[in-house]
DNA sequence: TTTTTTATTTAGACAATAGTAAAATAATTC
DNA sequence: GAATTATTTTACTATTGTCTAAATAAAAAA
């Protein structure tokens, strides 16, 4: 089995690749470790044929590395949904539990919960769940903060990096699927007034930048 | 968090304590490692106050060590039952999966599945599940092989050490709860003829020694 | 009780994993 | 071309878990 650290590197590189070339420093920042440690690990990953690595040129996942990365992400997201839907975990706690278990559940376990959940496409935060063959649905990228008053939108995805923010989302029922009308938008990155579940609510810009929506159709 | 190895030692010591004083050699045999390795680990466990260890005098779990051991065993057994009942794992595969996950699931996760299962007292093999406060029901100790023809018994527990044997138990529906009548018993540890689910069946002595029963009442 | 055997511990070592700081070097930007 | 930034190299640390061989203690046998 790949060690937990190796799995975490693969996951991280995968996520960084989406947003451009992956440098040593970006990985180091993401994982809060020194650059030297990253260089060391990249060499190891390279000997394991999990990445293509050339000194000073950045790193890319190999076919095999990408396969593992997607498997881990799939495990994570299915676990999150599973913990929420079938175990009854509160939204802000699913991430931590999934982060631990994602490395240890068997393929068999994952494919069973996939089936029990009805082969879902998105996790509780709206992130797409890769299939077991590695296909991955498109993910919604436009934050609520970029829409204008008058528009009706549907929440597609919420950021899951901050447990406190997640708890707030959950409390406010600002979760994937929720329908929102934008009423007002204060200038200079000010708060946004929305109509949500029949109520008028005001959310800060910080929040609005972490809610990804699409136009209601 | 305690490392997986530490957790496995605690579990092993706990299980050995039931059958008498725990020596270095017994642990070494159980875990298939050298005695020297065990001595080393016992010293570490001792500095962690998980065991009382005196050179040449064997080892005992401390209050704290026993607490951890019971927690791991509880995790394992609840996971087994959960995997079988709610995830639909076949009996012979639950052990391996539970062995991995038992070290990584949170208390919260365990208490949720405990609740979902209706606070059960026994795992799918009939082993008692410790409560979260560490109480543990008595376990049935008399093997089928010690009963005589004519007796009606109920399976209380089956050995879970051998996955192949478990698959056989499952195929034959020789699982906890099953009612059996003993018809014949061949001498010199020969096979036993039983009536089970209306059919006459013959089980070998090896099997009969791994099925634990009590008189039907 | 002495001897032998067995159990256990000590000593010394290894390998894998994952990290660090400081110095050197390469790449990029000014 | 010089200065800055990024990256790598070097040399080290720490932990974890294991091993073999030699020494020693305890138990069993003579």
GROMACS .gro file of C-alpha atoms (C1' of nucleotides) in nm:
model
  494
    1UNK     CA    1   0.000   0.000   0.000
    2UNK     CA    2   0.111   0.356  -0.066
    3UNK     CA    3   0.192   0.537   0.257
    4UNK     CA    4  -0.043   0.805   0.376
    5UNK     CA    5   0.215   1.074   0.299
    6UNK     CA    6   0.258   0.949  -0.057
    7UNK     CA    7  -0.118   0.944  -0.105
    8UNK     CA    8  -0.143   1.298   0.027
    9UNK     CA    9   0.125   1.420  -0.213
   10UNK     CA   10  -0.056   1.262  -0.508
   11UNK     CA   11  -0.384   1.418  -0.404
   12UNK     CA   12  -0.220   1.755  -0.362
   13UNK     CA   13  -0.039   1.742  -0.696
   14UNK     CA   14  -0.362   1.643  -0.867
   15UNK     CA   15  -0.547   1.938  -0.721
   16UNK     CA   16  -0.267   2.182  -0.802
   17UNK     CA   17  -0.240   2.058  -1.161
   18UNK     CA   18  -0.588   2.190  -1.230
   19UNK     CA   19  -0.464   2.541  -1.158
   20UNK     CA   20  -0.145   2.532  -1.363
   21UNK     CA   21   0.205   2.384  -1.355
   22UNK     CA   22   0.304   2.228  -1.026
   23UNK     CA   23   0.623   2.359  -0.869
   24UNK     CA   24   0.807   2.242  -0.561
   25UNK     CA   25   0.714   2.559  -0.377
   26UNK     CA   26   0.342   2.527  -0.446
   27UNK     CA   27   0.339   2.178  -0.301
   28UNK     CA   28   0.547   2.291  -0.004
   29UNK     CA   29   0.304   2.573   0.072
   30UNK     CA   30  -0.001   2.353   0.030
   31UNK     CA   31   0.134   2.092   0.269
   32UNK     CA   32   0.306   2.341   0.502
   33UNK     CA   33   0.645   2.175   0.481
   34UNK     CA   34   0.988   2.281   0.354
   35UNK     CA   35   1.080   2.282  -0.013
   36UNK     CA   36   1.367   2.047   0.054
   37UNK     CA   37   1.126   1.785   0.186
   38UNK     CA   38   0.919   1.817  -0.127
   39UNK     CA   39   1.219   1.772  -0.355
   40UNK     CA   40   1.306   1.456  -0.164
   41UNK     CA   41   0.960   1.315  -0.192
   42UNK     CA   42   0.928   1.404  -0.561
   43UNK     CA   43   1.237   1.193  -0.628
   44UNK     CA   44   1.079   0.903  -0.446
   45UNK     CA   45   0.751   0.944  -0.630
   46UNK     CA   46   0.950   0.952  -0.951
   47UNK     CA   47   1.127   0.623  -0.882
   48UNK     CA   48   0.784   0.477  -0.812
   49UNK     CA   49   0.669   0.603  -1.153
   50UNK     CA   50   0.393   0.804  -0.994
   51UNK     CA   51   0.517   1.136  -1.131
   52UNK     CA   52   0.731   1.271  -1.412
   53UNK     CA   53   0.985   1.488  -1.240
   54UNK     CA   54   1.271   1.691  -1.386
   55UNK     CA   55   1.479   1.911  -1.160
   56UNK     CA   56   1.373   2.273  -1.173
   57UNK     CA   57   1.102   2.191  -1.427
   58UNK     CA   58   0.814   2.106  -1.201
   59UNK     CA   59   0.625   1.782  -1.174
   60UNK     CA   60   0.337   1.603  -1.345
   61UNK     CA   61   0.142   1.298  -1.246
   62UNK     CA   62   0.198   0.993  -1.462
   63UNK     CA   63  -0.096   0.789  -1.583
   64UNK     CA   64  -0.048   0.565  -1.283
   65UNK     CA   65  -0.010   0.854  -1.040
   66UNK     CA   66  -0.325   1.015  -1.169
   67UNK     CA   67  -0.510   0.687  -1.128
   68UNK     CA   68  -0.412   0.670  -0.761
   69UNK     CA   69  -0.491   1.037  -0.703
   70UNK     CA   70  -0.837   0.998  -0.847
   71UNK     CA   71  -0.895   0.687  -0.642
   72UNK     CA   72  -0.808   0.873  -0.323
   73UNK     CA   73  -1.028   1.168  -0.418
   74UNK     CA   74  -1.308   0.931  -0.507
   75UNK     CA   75  -1.271   0.759  -0.171
   76UNK     CA   76  -1.272   1.093   0.007
   77UNK     CA   77  -1.579   1.231  -0.163
   78UNK     CA   78  -1.783   0.914  -0.147
   79UNK     CA   79  -1.693   0.884   0.220
   80UNK     CA   80  -1.803   1.241   0.285
   81UNK     CA   81  -2.137   1.183   0.122
   82UNK     CA   82  -2.173   0.851   0.295
   83UNK     CA   83  -2.092   0.995   0.637
   84UNK     CA   84  -2.344   1.269   0.584
   85UNK     CA   85  -2.625   1.070   0.427
   86UNK     CA   86  -2.599   0.728   0.588
   87UNK     CA   87  -2.416   0.784   0.915
   88UNK     CA   88  -2.566   1.121   0.995
   89UNK     CA   89  -2.247   1.319   1.046
   90UNK     CA   90  -2.281   1.697   1.050
   91UNK     CA   91  -2.138   1.859   0.737
   92UNK     CA   92  -1.848   2.027   0.914
   93UNK     CA   93  -1.717   1.697   1.049
   94UNK     CA   94  -1.728   1.480   0.739
   95UNK     CA   95  -1.407   1.621   0.593
   96UNK     CA   96  -1.181   1.525   0.879
   97UNK     CA   97  -1.320   1.173   0.911
   98UNK     CA   98  -1.301   1.118   0.535
   99UNK     CA   99  -0.940   1.244   0.531
  100UNK     CA  100  -0.844   0.967   0.768
  101UNK     CA  101  -1.050   0.684   0.626
  102UNK     CA  102  -0.983   0.759   0.258
  103UNK     CA  103  -0.643   0.591   0.289
  104UNK     CA  104  -0.766   0.269   0.443
  105UNK     CA  105  -1.100   0.169   0.296
  106UNK     CA  106  -1.095  -0.112   0.041
  107UNK     CA  107  -1.215  -0.081  -0.315
  108UNK     CA  108  -1.489  -0.322  -0.224
  109UNK     CA  109  -1.613  -0.102   0.058
  110UNK     CA  110  -1.612   0.203  -0.165
  111UNK     CA  111  -1.798   0.034  -0.447
  112UNK     CA  112  -2.060  -0.089  -0.198
  113UNK     CA  113  -2.130   0.255  -0.056
  114UNK     CA  114  -2.126   0.395  -0.410
  115UNK     CA  115  -2.407   0.156  -0.491
  116UNK     CA  116  -2.594   0.222  -0.165
  117UNK     CA  117  -2.581   0.595  -0.240
  118UNK     CA  118  -2.713   0.538  -0.591
  119UNK     CA  119  -2.389   0.615  -0.780
  120UNK     CA  120  -2.387   0.985  -0.691
  121UNK     CA  121  -2.198   1.245  -0.893
  122UNK     CA  122  -2.129   1.505  -0.626
  123UNK     CA  123  -2.019   1.510  -0.264
  124UNK     CA  124  -2.197   1.716   0.005
  125UNK     CA  125  -1.993   2.024  -0.087
  126UNK     CA  126  -2.079   1.989  -0.453
  127UNK     CA  127  -1.744   1.848  -0.560
  128UNK     CA  128  -1.760   1.596  -0.840
  129UNK     CA  129  -1.699   1.232  -0.748
  130UNK     CA  130  -1.469   1.051  -0.991
  131UNK     CA  131  -1.606   0.720  -1.118
  132UNK     CA  132  -1.408   0.404  -1.056
  133UNK     CA  133  -1.272   0.431  -1.408
  134UNK     CA  134  -1.151   0.785  -1.341
  135UNK     CA  135  -1.409   0.995  -1.521
  136UNK     CA  136  -1.493   1.314  -1.343
  137UNK     CA  137  -1.783   1.553  -1.404
  138UNK     CA  138  -1.716   1.920  -1.467
  139UNK     CA  139  -1.714   2.139  -1.163
  140UNK     CA  140  -1.884   2.472  -1.121
  141UNK     CA  141  -1.635   2.755  -1.099
  142UNK     CA  142  -1.827   3.083  -1.077
  143UNK     CA  143  -1.859   3.227  -0.726
  144UNK     CA  144  -2.178   3.390  -0.608
  145UNK     CA  145  -1.982   3.714  -0.569
  146UNK     CA  146  -1.961   3.752  -0.947
  147UNK     CA  147  -2.334   3.757  -1.014
  148UNK     CA  148  -2.549   4.067  -1.029
  149UNK     CA  149  -2.869   4.169  -0.851
  150UNK     CA  150  -3.182   4.026  -1.006
  151UNK     CA  151  -3.032   3.691  -1.098
  152UNK     CA  152  -3.173   3.361  -0.979
  153UNK     CA  153  -2.905   3.103  -0.912
  154UNK     CA  154  -2.862   2.754  -0.771
  155UNK     CA  155  -2.580   2.661  -0.538
  156UNK     CA  156  -2.365   2.398  -0.705
  157UNK     CA  157  -2.069   2.379  -0.476
  158UNK     CA  158  -1.934   2.524  -0.153
  159UNK     CA  159  -1.570   2.546  -0.043
  160UNK     CA  160  -1.479   2.282   0.213
  161UNK     CA  161  -1.147   2.410   0.339
  162UNK     CA  162  -1.270   2.577   0.655
  163UNK     CA  163  -1.473   2.376   0.905
  164UNK     CA  164  -1.610   2.690   1.069
  165UNK     CA  165  -1.730   2.827   0.741
  166UNK     CA  166  -1.886   2.492   0.664
  167UNK     CA  167  -2.076   2.499   0.989
  168UNK     CA  168  -2.206   2.840   0.890
  169UNK     CA  169  -2.312   2.716   0.546
  170UNK     CA  170  -2.494   2.429   0.706
  171UNK     CA  171  -2.665   2.650   0.963
  172UNK     CA  172  -2.780   2.888   0.690
  173UNK     CA  173  -2.877   2.599   0.460
  174UNK     CA  174  -2.647   2.743   0.197
  175UNK     CA  175  -2.578   2.398   0.054
  176UNK     CA  176  -2.567   2.251  -0.297
  177UNK     CA  177  -2.915   2.255  -0.448
  178UNK     CA  178  -3.037   2.563  -0.265
  179UNK     CA  179  -3.205   2.830  -0.482
  180UNK     CA  180  -3.110   3.191  -0.428
  181UNK     CA  181  -3.216   3.525  -0.569
  182UNK     CA  182  -2.966   3.807  -0.562
  183UNK     CA  183  -3.130   4.127  -0.440
  184UNK     CA  184  -2.849   4.373  -0.376
  185UNK     CA  185  -2.476   4.393  -0.399
  186UNK     CA  186  -2.286   4.656  -0.206
  187UNK     CA  187  -1.992   4.810  -0.398
  188UNK     CA  188  -1.622   4.754  -0.326
  189UNK     CA  189  -1.658   4.385  -0.239
  190UNK     CA  190  -1.929   4.460   0.009
  191UNK     CA  191  -2.192   4.219   0.137
  192UNK     CA  192  -2.460   4.069  -0.086
  193UNK     CA  193  -2.827   4.065  -0.003
  194UNK     CA  194  -3.006   3.751  -0.114
  195UNK     CA  195  -3.347   3.594  -0.093
  196UNK     CA  196  -3.322   3.241   0.033
  197UNK     CA  197  -3.603   3.013   0.154
  198UNK     CA  198  -3.836   3.312   0.149
  199UNK     CA  199  -3.613   3.523   0.372
  200UNK     CA  200  -3.394   3.820   0.303
  201UNK     CA  201  -3.037   3.750   0.411
  202UNK     CA  202  -2.707   3.928   0.393
  203UNK     CA  203  -2.385   3.739   0.331
  204UNK     CA  204  -2.034   3.881   0.338
  205UNK     CA  205  -1.811   3.891   0.035
  206UNK     CA  206  -1.577   3.633   0.186
  207UNK     CA  207  -1.870   3.391   0.205
  208UNK     CA  208  -1.994   3.479  -0.141
  209UNK     CA  209  -1.655   3.397  -0.287
  210UNK     CA  210  -1.678   3.048  -0.145
  211UNK     CA  211  -2.020   2.962  -0.283
  212UNK     CA  212  -2.022   2.850  -0.645
  213UNK     CA  213  -2.343   2.881  -0.835
  214UNK     CA  214  -2.497   2.859  -1.178
  215UNK     CA  215  -2.795   3.043  -1.324
  216UNK     CA  216  -3.122   2.874  -1.233
  217UNK     CA  217  -3.272   2.718  -1.545
  218UNK     CA  218  -0.292   0.859   1.809
  219UNK     CA  219  -0.144   0.524   1.905
  220UNK     CA  220   0.033   0.362   1.612
  221UNK     CA  221  -0.124   0.061   1.449
  222UNK     CA  222   0.150  -0.164   1.589
  223UNK     CA  223   0.091  -0.038   1.943
  224UNK     CA  224  -0.282  -0.093   1.904
  225UNK     CA  225  -0.221  -0.446   1.778
  226UNK     CA  226   0.001  -0.527   2.076
  227UNK     CA  227  -0.266  -0.403   2.316
  228UNK     CA  228  -0.532  -0.608   2.144
  229UNK     CA  229  -0.311  -0.915   2.149
  230UNK     CA  230  -0.217  -0.877   2.515
  231UNK     CA  231  -0.580  -0.833   2.605
  232UNK     CA  232  -0.680  -1.150   2.426
  233UNK     CA  233  -0.393  -1.349   2.576
  234UNK     CA  234  -0.468  -1.227   2.929
  235UNK     CA  235  -0.797  -1.414   2.918
  236UNK     CA  236  -0.605  -1.741   2.884
  237UNK     CA  237  -0.349  -1.684   3.158
  238UNK     CA  238  -0.034  -1.481   3.228
  239UNK     CA  239   0.111  -1.308   2.926
  240UNK     CA  240   0.476  -1.384   2.850
  241UNK     CA  241   0.704  -1.232   2.591
  242UNK     CA  242   0.708  -1.559   2.397
  243UNK     CA  243   0.330  -1.589   2.377
  244UNK     CA  244   0.305  -1.242   2.228
  245UNK     CA  245   0.591  -1.317   1.988
  246UNK     CA  246   0.419  -1.631   1.866
  247UNK     CA  247   0.083  -1.464   1.832
  248UNK     CA  248   0.226  -1.182   1.624
  249UNK     CA  249   0.485  -1.398   1.444
  250UNK     CA  250   0.779  -1.180   1.537
  251UNK     CA  251   1.095  -1.232   1.743
  252UNK     CA  252   1.100  -1.224   2.122
  253UNK     CA  253   1.355  -0.944   2.118
  254UNK     CA  254   1.116  -0.723   1.925
  255UNK     CA  255   0.847  -0.791   2.181
  256UNK     CA  256   1.075  -0.701   2.472
  257UNK     CA  257   1.152  -0.375   2.299
  258UNK     CA  258   0.791  -0.291   2.243
  259UNK     CA  259   0.691  -0.388   2.596
  260UNK     CA  260   0.937  -0.132   2.726
  261UNK     CA  261   0.782   0.132   2.506
  262UNK     CA  262   0.431   0.036   2.612
  263UNK     CA  263   0.551   0.057   2.970
  264UNK     CA  264   0.685   0.411   2.935
  265UNK     CA  265   0.349   0.499   2.785
  266UNK     CA  266   0.181   0.354   3.094
  267UNK     CA  267  -0.018   0.113   2.881
  268UNK     CA  268   0.123  -0.197   3.052
  269UNK     CA  269   0.285  -0.302   3.379
  270UNK     CA  270   0.603  -0.472   3.273
  271UNK     CA  271   0.875  -0.629   3.486
  272UNK     CA  272   1.164  -0.809   3.319
  273UNK     CA  273   1.116  -1.185   3.316
  274UNK     CA  274   0.784  -1.149   3.497
  275UNK     CA  275   0.545  -1.110   3.209
  276UNK     CA  276   0.319  -0.820   3.134
  277UNK     CA  277  -0.025  -0.690   3.230
  278UNK     CA  278  -0.238  -0.418   3.082
  279UNK     CA  279  -0.281  -0.111   3.297
  280UNK     CA  280  -0.622   0.042   3.344
  281UNK     CA  281  -0.543   0.275   3.057
  282UNK     CA  282  -0.406  -0.003   2.835
  283UNK     CA  283  -0.715  -0.213   2.891
  284UNK     CA  284  -0.932   0.083   2.804
  285UNK     CA  285  -0.757   0.120   2.470
  286UNK     CA  286  -0.763  -0.255   2.401
  287UNK     CA  287  -1.136  -0.270   2.463
  288UNK     CA  288  -1.191   0.030   2.245
  289UNK     CA  289  -1.006  -0.135   1.956
  290UNK     CA  290  -1.195  -0.461   2.004
  291UNK     CA  291  -1.521  -0.270   2.023
  292UNK     CA  292  -1.435  -0.089   1.701
  293UNK     CA  293  -1.345  -0.415   1.532
  294UNK     CA  294  -1.659  -0.600   1.630
  295UNK     CA  295  -1.899  -0.318   1.562
  296UNK     CA  296  -1.734  -0.268   1.225
  297UNK     CA  297  -1.771  -0.637   1.143
  298UNK     CA  298  -2.138  -0.635   1.226
  299UNK     CA  299  -2.190  -0.310   1.046
  300UNK     CA  300  -2.010  -0.429   0.732
  301UNK     CA  301  -2.219  -0.742   0.730
  302UNK     CA  302  -2.556  -0.596   0.817
  303UNK     CA  303  -2.555  -0.255   0.658
  304UNK     CA  304  -2.291  -0.264   0.386
  305UNK     CA  305  -2.362  -0.619   0.275
  306UNK     CA  306  -2.012  -0.763   0.304
  307UNK     CA  307  -1.986  -1.142   0.297
  308UNK     CA  308  -1.898  -1.288   0.638
  309UNK     CA  309  -1.553  -1.408   0.533
  310UNK     CA  310  -1.444  -1.059   0.428
  311UNK     CA  311  -1.558  -0.852   0.724
  312UNK     CA  312  -1.262  -0.947   0.941
  313UNK     CA  313  -0.993  -0.813   0.713
  314UNK     CA  314  -1.172  -0.486   0.646
  315UNK     CA  315  -1.248  -0.435   1.014
  316UNK     CA  316  -0.883  -0.508   1.103
  317UNK     CA  317  -0.777  -0.216   0.890
  318UNK     CA  318  -1.048   0.033   0.976
  319UNK     CA  319  -1.059  -0.038   1.351
  320UNK     CA  320  -0.748   0.177   1.396
  321UNK     CA  321  -0.875   0.482   1.212
  322UNK     CA  322  -1.246   0.529   1.276
  323UNK     CA  323  -1.339   0.800   1.523
  324UNK     CA  324  -1.533   0.748   1.841
  325UNK     CA  325  -1.811   0.948   1.687
  326UNK     CA  326  -1.832   0.718   1.387
  327UNK     CA  327  -1.840   0.411   1.608
  328UNK     CA  328  -2.108   0.545   1.835
  329UNK     CA  329  -2.321   0.631   1.531
  330UNK     CA  330  -2.304   0.281   1.384
  331UNK     CA  331  -2.362   0.138   1.731
  332UNK     CA  332  -2.684   0.332   1.738
  333UNK     CA  333  -2.779   0.243   1.381
  334UNK     CA  334  -2.733  -0.124   1.468
  335UNK     CA  335  -2.950  -0.091   1.778
  336UNK     CA  336  -2.670  -0.123   2.036
  337UNK     CA  337  -2.593  -0.487   1.958
  338UNK     CA  338  -2.418  -0.722   2.201
  339UNK     CA  339  -2.252  -0.965   1.962
  340UNK     CA  340  -2.061  -0.946   1.634
  341UNK     CA  341  -2.142  -1.170   1.335
  342UNK     CA  342  -1.920  -1.447   1.476
  343UNK     CA  343  -2.092  -1.433   1.812
  344UNK     CA  344  -1.815  -1.245   1.990
  345UNK     CA  345  -1.931  -1.003   2.256
  346UNK     CA  346  -1.906  -0.633   2.175
  347UNK     CA  347  -1.767  -0.421   2.460
  348UNK     CA  348  -1.976  -0.117   2.546
  349UNK     CA  349  -1.820   0.225   2.527
  350UNK     CA  350  -1.766   0.212   2.900
  351UNK     CA  351  -1.582  -0.118   2.868
  352UNK     CA  352  -1.840  -0.370   2.988
  353UNK     CA  353  -1.830  -0.694   2.801
  354UNK     CA  354  -2.089  -0.975   2.798
  355UNK     CA  355  -1.984  -1.332   2.878
  356UNK     CA  356  -1.878  -1.543   2.586
  357UNK     CA  357  -1.986  -1.897   2.511
  358UNK     CA  358  -1.701  -2.143   2.552
  359UNK     CA  359  -1.835  -2.496   2.488
  360UNK     CA  360  -1.763  -2.632   2.139
  361UNK     CA  361  -2.021  -2.837   1.952
  362UNK     CA  362  -1.778  -3.130   1.960
  363UNK     CA  363  -1.838  -3.176   2.335
  364UNK     CA  364  -2.210  -3.234   2.313
  365UNK     CA  365  -2.377  -3.575   2.282
  366UNK     CA  366  -2.633  -3.715   2.038
  367UNK     CA  367  -2.991  -3.621   2.116
  368UNK     CA  368  -2.912  -3.271   2.236
  369UNK     CA  369  -3.070  -2.962   2.087
  370UNK     CA  370  -2.834  -2.666   2.081
  371UNK     CA  371  -2.811  -2.310   1.951
  372UNK     CA  372  -2.499  -2.172   1.788
  373UNK     CA  373  -2.370  -1.885   1.997
  374UNK     CA  374  -2.035  -1.819   1.841
  375UNK     CA  375  -1.810  -1.934   1.559
  376UNK     CA  376  -1.432  -1.901   1.533
  377UNK     CA  377  -1.325  -1.621   1.303
  378UNK     CA  378  -0.958  -1.696   1.256
  379UNK     CA  379  -0.981  -1.874   0.921
  380UNK     CA  380  -1.150  -1.698   0.631
  381UNK     CA  381  -1.200  -2.024   0.443
  382UNK     CA  382  -1.370  -2.185   0.736
  383UNK     CA  383  -1.585  -1.876   0.774
  384UNK     CA  384  -1.694  -1.902   0.413
  385UNK     CA  385  -1.792  -2.263   0.482
  386UNK     CA  386  -1.989  -2.162   0.793
  387UNK     CA  387  -2.171  -1.902   0.593
  388UNK     CA  388  -2.247  -2.137   0.305
  389UNK     CA  389  -2.384  -2.396   0.549
  390UNK     CA  390  -2.569  -2.129   0.747
  391UNK     CA  391  -2.386  -2.244   1.058
  392UNK     CA  392  -2.402  -1.897   1.212
  393UNK     CA  393  -2.492  -1.758   1.553
  394UNK     CA  394  -2.860  -1.815   1.620
  395UNK     CA  395  -2.892  -2.135   1.418
  396UNK     CA  396  -3.065  -2.428   1.592
  397UNK     CA  397  -2.907  -2.769   1.563
  398UNK     CA  398  -2.994  -3.120   1.679
  399UNK     CA  399  -2.709  -3.363   1.730
  400UNK     CA  400  -2.795  -3.699   1.576
  401UNK     CA  401  -2.474  -3.901   1.576
  402UNK     CA  402  -2.118  -3.866   1.687
  403UNK     CA  403  -1.853  -4.096   1.542
  404UNK     CA  404  -1.591  -4.210   1.796
  405UNK     CA  405  -1.224  -4.100   1.808
  406UNK     CA  406  -1.295  -3.740   1.717
  407UNK     CA  407  -1.490  -3.846   1.413
  408UNK     CA  408  -1.750  -3.641   1.229
  409UNK     CA  409  -2.077  -3.536   1.384
  410UNK     CA  410  -2.414  -3.582   1.220
  411UNK     CA  411  -2.657  -3.300   1.285
  412UNK     CA  412  -3.001  -3.193   1.187
  413UNK     CA  413  -3.005  -2.837   1.068
  414UNK     CA  414  -3.279  -2.647   0.887
  415UNK     CA  415  -3.462  -2.976   0.840
  416UNK     CA  416  -3.166  -3.146   0.671
  417UNK     CA  417  -2.927  -3.411   0.790
  418UNK     CA  418  -2.569  -3.289   0.765
  419UNK     CA  419  -2.229  -3.419   0.859
  420UNK     CA  420  -1.961  -3.188   0.993
  421UNK     CA  421  -1.601  -3.281   1.065
  422UNK     CA  422  -1.455  -3.265   1.414
  423UNK     CA  423  -1.231  -2.973   1.319
  424UNK     CA  424  -1.542  -2.777   1.232
  425UNK     CA  425  -1.727  -2.887   1.542
  426UNK     CA  426  -1.446  -2.761   1.759
  427UNK     CA  427  -1.486  -2.416   1.612
  428UNK     CA  428  -1.858  -2.383   1.669
  429UNK     CA  429  -1.956  -2.281   2.020
  430UNK     CA  430  -2.306  -2.363   2.133
  431UNK     CA  431  -2.536  -2.373   2.431
  432UNK     CA  432  -2.828  -2.603   2.507
  433UNK     CA  433  -3.148  -2.481   2.343
  434UNK     CA  434  -3.383  -2.350   2.607
  435DT     C1'  435   2.183  -2.922   4.414
  436DT     C1'  436   2.393  -2.890   4.006
  437DT     C1'  437   2.320  -2.905   3.526
  438DT     C1'  438   2.067  -2.836   3.130
  439DT     C1'  439   1.721  -2.627   2.884
  440DT     C1'  440   1.423  -2.268   2.786
  441DA     C1'  441   1.280  -1.794   2.818
  442DT     C1'  442   1.404  -1.341   2.817
  443DT     C1'  443   1.679  -0.947   2.774
  444DT     C1'  444   2.066  -0.669   2.599
  445DA     C1'  445   2.354  -0.496   2.252
  446DG     C1'  446   2.412  -0.352   1.821
  447DA     C1'  447   2.236  -0.309   1.393
  448DC     C1'  448   1.929  -0.213   0.975
  449DA     C1'  449   1.581  -0.015   0.676
  450DA     C1'  450   1.203   0.272   0.573
  451DT     C1'  451   0.972   0.698   0.632
  452DA     C1'  452   0.945   1.176   0.663
  453DG     C1'  453   1.107   1.553   0.792
  454DT     C1'  454   1.476   1.968   0.889
  455DA     C1'  455   1.843   2.371   0.814
  456DA     C1'  456   2.209   2.562   0.564
  457DA     C1'  457   2.476   2.598   0.156
  458DA     C1'  458   2.505   2.562  -0.334
  459DT     C1'  459   2.323   2.615  -0.771
  460DA     C1'  460   1.987   2.718  -1.140
  461DA     C1'  461   1.631   3.002  -1.331
  462DT     C1'  462   1.405   3.422  -1.360
  463DT     C1'  463   1.350   3.904  -1.324
  464DC     C1'  464   1.518   4.361  -1.300
  465DG     C1'  465   2.484   4.142  -1.600
  466DA     C1'  466   2.327   4.166  -1.133
  467DA     C1'  467   1.998   4.064  -0.808
  468DT     C1'  468   1.640   3.790  -0.657
  469DT     C1'  469   1.383   3.387  -0.615
  470DA     C1'  470   1.326   2.893  -0.665
  471DT     C1'  471   1.514   2.465  -0.627
  472DT     C1'  472   1.831   2.122  -0.515
  473DT     C1'  473   2.208   1.917  -0.258
  474DT     C1'  474   2.421   1.791   0.154
  475DA     C1'  475   2.427   1.636   0.586
  476DC     C1'  476   2.156   1.540   0.971
  477DT     C1'  477   1.765   1.405   1.303
  478DA     C1'  478   1.393   1.133   1.481
  479DT     C1'  479   1.065   0.769   1.495
  480DT     C1'  480   0.908   0.322   1.425
  481DG     C1'  481   0.950  -0.142   1.411
  482DT     C1'  482   1.205  -0.495   1.318
  483DC     C1'  483   1.622  -0.836   1.334
  484DT     C1'  484   2.041  -1.155   1.496
  485DA     C1'  485   2.366  -1.297   1.820
  486DA     C1'  486   2.530  -1.298   2.273
  487DA     C1'  487   2.441  -1.272   2.759
  488DT     C1'  488   2.171  -1.368   3.143
  489DA     C1'  489   1.785  -1.526   3.426
  490DA     C1'  490   1.444  -1.866   3.540
  491DA     C1'  491   1.261  -2.317   3.524
  492DA     C1'  492   1.304  -2.806   3.466
  493DA     C1'  493   1.558  -3.220   3.482
  494DA     C1'  494   1.907  -3.506   3.648
   0.00000   0.00000   0.00000
